[in-house]
Coordinates of N, CA and C in Angstrom, one line a residue:
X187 N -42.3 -184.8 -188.2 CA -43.6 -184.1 -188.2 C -43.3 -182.7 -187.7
X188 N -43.7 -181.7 -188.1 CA -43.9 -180.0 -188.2 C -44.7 -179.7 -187.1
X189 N -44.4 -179.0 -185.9 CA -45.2 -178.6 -184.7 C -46.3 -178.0 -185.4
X190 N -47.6 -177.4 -184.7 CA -48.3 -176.2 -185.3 C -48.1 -175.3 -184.6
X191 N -47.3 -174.3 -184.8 CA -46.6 -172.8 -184.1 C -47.5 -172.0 -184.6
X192 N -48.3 -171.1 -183.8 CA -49.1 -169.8 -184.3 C -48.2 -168.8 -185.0
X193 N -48.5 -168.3 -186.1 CA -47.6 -167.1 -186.8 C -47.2 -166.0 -185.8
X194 N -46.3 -165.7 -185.8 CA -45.8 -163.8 -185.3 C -46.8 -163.4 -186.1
X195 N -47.2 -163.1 -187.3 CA -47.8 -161.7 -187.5 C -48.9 -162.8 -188.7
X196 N -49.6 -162.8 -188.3 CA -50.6 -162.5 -190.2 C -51.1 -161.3 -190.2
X197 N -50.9 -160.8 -191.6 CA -51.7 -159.9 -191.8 C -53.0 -160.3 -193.1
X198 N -54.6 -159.8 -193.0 CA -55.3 -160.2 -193.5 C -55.4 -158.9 -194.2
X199 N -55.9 -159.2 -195.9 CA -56.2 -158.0 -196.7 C -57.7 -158.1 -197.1
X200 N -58.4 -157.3 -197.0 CA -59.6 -157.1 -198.0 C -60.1 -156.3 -198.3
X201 N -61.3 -156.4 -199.5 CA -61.7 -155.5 -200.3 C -63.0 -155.3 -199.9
X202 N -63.3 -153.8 -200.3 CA -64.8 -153.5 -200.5 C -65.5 -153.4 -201.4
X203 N -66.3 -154.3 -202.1 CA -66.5 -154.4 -203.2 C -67.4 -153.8 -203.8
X204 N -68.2 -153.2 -203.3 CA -68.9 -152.1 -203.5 C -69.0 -151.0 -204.2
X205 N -67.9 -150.8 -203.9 CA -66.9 -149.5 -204.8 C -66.3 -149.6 -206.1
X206 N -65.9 -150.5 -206.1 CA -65.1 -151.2 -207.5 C -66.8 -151.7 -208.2
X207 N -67.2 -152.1 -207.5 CA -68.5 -152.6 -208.8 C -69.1 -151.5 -209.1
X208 N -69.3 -150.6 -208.5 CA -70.0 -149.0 -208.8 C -69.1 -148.9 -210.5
X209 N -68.0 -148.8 -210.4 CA -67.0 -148.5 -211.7 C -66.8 -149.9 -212.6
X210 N -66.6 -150.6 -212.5 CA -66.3 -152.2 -213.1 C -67.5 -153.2 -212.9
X211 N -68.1 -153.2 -212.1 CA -69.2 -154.5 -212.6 C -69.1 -155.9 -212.3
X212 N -68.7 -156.4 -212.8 CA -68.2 -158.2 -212.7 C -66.7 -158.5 -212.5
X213 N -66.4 -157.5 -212.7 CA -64.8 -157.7 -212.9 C -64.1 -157.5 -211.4
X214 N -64.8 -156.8 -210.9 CA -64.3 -156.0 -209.0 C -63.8 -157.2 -208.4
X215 N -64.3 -158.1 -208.4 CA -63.6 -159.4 -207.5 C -62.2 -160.0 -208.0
X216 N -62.5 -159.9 -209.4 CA -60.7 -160.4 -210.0 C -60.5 -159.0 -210.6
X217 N -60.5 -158.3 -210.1 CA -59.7 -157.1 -210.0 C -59.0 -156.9 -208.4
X218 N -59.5 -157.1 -207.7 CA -59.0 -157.2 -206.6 C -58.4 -158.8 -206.0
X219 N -58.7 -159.7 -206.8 CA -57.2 -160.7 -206.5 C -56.3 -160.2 -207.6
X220 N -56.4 -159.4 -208.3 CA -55.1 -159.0 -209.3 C -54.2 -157.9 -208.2
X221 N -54.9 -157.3 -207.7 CA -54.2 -156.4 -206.9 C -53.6 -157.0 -205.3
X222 N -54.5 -158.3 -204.6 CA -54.2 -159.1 -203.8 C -52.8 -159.2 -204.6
X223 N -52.3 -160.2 -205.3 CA -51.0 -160.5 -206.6 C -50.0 -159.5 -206.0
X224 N -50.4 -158.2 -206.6 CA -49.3 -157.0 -206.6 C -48.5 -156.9 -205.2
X225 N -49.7 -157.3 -204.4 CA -49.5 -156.4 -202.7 C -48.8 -157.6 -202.1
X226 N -48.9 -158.6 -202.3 CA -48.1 -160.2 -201.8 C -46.5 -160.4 -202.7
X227 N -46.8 -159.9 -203.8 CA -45.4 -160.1 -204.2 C -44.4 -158.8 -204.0
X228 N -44.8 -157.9 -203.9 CA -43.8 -156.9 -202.9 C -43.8 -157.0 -201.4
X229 N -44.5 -157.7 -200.6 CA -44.3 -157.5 -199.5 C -43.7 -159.0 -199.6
X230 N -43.5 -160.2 -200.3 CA -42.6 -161.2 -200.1 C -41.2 -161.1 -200.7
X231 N -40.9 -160.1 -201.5 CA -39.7 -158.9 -201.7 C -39.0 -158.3 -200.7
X232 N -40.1 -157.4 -200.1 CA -39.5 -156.6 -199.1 C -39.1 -157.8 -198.2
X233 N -39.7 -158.7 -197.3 CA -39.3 -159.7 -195.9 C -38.4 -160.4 -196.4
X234 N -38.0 -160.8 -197.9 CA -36.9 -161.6 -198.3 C -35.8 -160.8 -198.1
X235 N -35.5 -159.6 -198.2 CA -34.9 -158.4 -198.5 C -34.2 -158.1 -196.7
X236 N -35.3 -158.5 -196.0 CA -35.2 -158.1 -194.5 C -34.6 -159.7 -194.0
X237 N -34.6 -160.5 -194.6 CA -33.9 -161.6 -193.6 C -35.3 -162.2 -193.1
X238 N -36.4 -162.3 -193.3 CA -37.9 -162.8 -192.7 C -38.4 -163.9 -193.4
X239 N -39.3 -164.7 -192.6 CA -39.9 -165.7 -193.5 C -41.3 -165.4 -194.1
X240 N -41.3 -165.2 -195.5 CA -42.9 -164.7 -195.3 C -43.5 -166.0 -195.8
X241 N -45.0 -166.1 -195.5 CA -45.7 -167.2 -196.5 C -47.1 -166.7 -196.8
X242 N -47.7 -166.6 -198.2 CA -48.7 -166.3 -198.8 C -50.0 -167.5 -198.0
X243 N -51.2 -167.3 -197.6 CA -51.8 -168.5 -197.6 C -53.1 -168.3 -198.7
X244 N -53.7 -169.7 -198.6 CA -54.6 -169.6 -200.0 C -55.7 -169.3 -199.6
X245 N -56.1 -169.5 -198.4 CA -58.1 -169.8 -198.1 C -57.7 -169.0 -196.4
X246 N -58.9 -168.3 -196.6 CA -58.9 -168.2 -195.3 C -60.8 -168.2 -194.5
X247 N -60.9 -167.4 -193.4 CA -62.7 -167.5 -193.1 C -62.8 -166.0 -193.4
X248 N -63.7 -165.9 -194.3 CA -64.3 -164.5 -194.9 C -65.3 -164.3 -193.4
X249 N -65.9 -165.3 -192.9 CA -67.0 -164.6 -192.0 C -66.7 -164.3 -190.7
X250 N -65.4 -165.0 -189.9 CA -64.6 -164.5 -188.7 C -63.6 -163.7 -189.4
X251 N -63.4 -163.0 -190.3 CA -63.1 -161.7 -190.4 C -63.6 -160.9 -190.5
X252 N -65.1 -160.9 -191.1 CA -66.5 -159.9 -190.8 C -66.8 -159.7 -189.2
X253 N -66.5 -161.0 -188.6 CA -66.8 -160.9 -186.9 C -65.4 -159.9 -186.2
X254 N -64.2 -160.2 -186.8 CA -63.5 -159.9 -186.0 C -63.2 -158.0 -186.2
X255 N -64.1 -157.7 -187.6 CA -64.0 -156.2 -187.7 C -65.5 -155.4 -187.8
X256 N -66.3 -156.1 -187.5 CA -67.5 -155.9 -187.1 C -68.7 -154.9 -188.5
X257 N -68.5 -155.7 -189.4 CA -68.5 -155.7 -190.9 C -69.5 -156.8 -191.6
X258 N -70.2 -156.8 -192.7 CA -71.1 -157.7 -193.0 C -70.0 -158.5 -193.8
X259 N -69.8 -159.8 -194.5 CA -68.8 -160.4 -194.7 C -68.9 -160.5 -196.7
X260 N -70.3 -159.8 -197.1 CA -71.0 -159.7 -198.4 C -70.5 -158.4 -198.6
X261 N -70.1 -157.1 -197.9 CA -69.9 -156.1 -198.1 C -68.5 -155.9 -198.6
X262 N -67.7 -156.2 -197.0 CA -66.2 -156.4 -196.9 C -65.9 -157.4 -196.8
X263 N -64.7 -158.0 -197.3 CA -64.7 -159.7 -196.9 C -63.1 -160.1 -197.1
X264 N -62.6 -160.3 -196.7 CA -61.2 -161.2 -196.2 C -60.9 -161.6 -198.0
X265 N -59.7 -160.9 -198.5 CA -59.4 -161.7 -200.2 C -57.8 -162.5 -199.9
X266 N -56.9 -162.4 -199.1 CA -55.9 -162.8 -198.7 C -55.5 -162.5 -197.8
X267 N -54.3 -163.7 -197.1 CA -53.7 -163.7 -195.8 C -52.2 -164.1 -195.7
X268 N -51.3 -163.1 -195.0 CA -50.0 -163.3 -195.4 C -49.5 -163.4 -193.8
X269 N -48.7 -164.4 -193.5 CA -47.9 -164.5 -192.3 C -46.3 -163.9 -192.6
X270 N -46.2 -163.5 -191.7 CA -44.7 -162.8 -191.5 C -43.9 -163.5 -190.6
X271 N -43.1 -163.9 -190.2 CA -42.4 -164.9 -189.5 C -40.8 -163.9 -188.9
X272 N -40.1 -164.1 -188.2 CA -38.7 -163.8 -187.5 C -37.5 -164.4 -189.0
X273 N -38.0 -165.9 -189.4 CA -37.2 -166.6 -190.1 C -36.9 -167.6 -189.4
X274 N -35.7 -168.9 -190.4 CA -35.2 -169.9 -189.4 C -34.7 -170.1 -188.4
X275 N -35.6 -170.6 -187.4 CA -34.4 -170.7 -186.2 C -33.0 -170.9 -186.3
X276 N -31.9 -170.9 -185.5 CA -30.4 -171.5 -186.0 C -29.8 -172.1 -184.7

C-alpha cells in the first residue's frame, strides 16, 4: 500500500471565462481545456527532460480555489492541476 505524501509542488491552472466568451461563446470552456492539453503536455516534456516526476490530475475543487485566490469560482475557476515531484527515490 502507497503512503499519502503531500506533493512538492502542485501547480493549479485556470481560466477566465469571461473573456473568451466575449469572442467565442459556447466554445470558451473547451477552448480552454484544449489549451489546459497544450500547457500539461509541454510542461510533462520539460520535467521528463529535467529528471522530475510529473503527474497530470483529473478533478480538482473549483471553489477552494476561488477561496484560496479570493475570486468568485463562476468567474475564474480552477480547469487543471499538475504536481511536480523531485522523482524516484533511490
Amino acid at each position: 500500500m502507497l503512503a499519502m505524501i503531500p506533493p512538492q509542488v502542485l501547480i493549479v491552472l485556470s481560466a477566465r471565462f469571461c473573456r473568451t466568451m466575449r469572442e467565442y461563446q459556447g466554445l470558451s470552456y473547451a477552448l480552454a481545456l484544449k489549451h489546459l492539453g497544450v500547457v500539461r503536455q509541454l510542461m510533462y516534456t520539460v520535467a521528463v527532460a529535467m529528471g522530475l516526476a510529473p503527474r497530470a490530475l483529473g478533478a480538482g475543487d473549483t471553489e477552494a480555489f476561488g477561496e484560496a485566490v479570493g475570486s468568485d469560482h463562476l468567474a475564474e475557476s480552477s480547469v487543471g492541476e499538475f504536481i511536480l515531484g523531485s522523482g524516484k527515490p533511490e
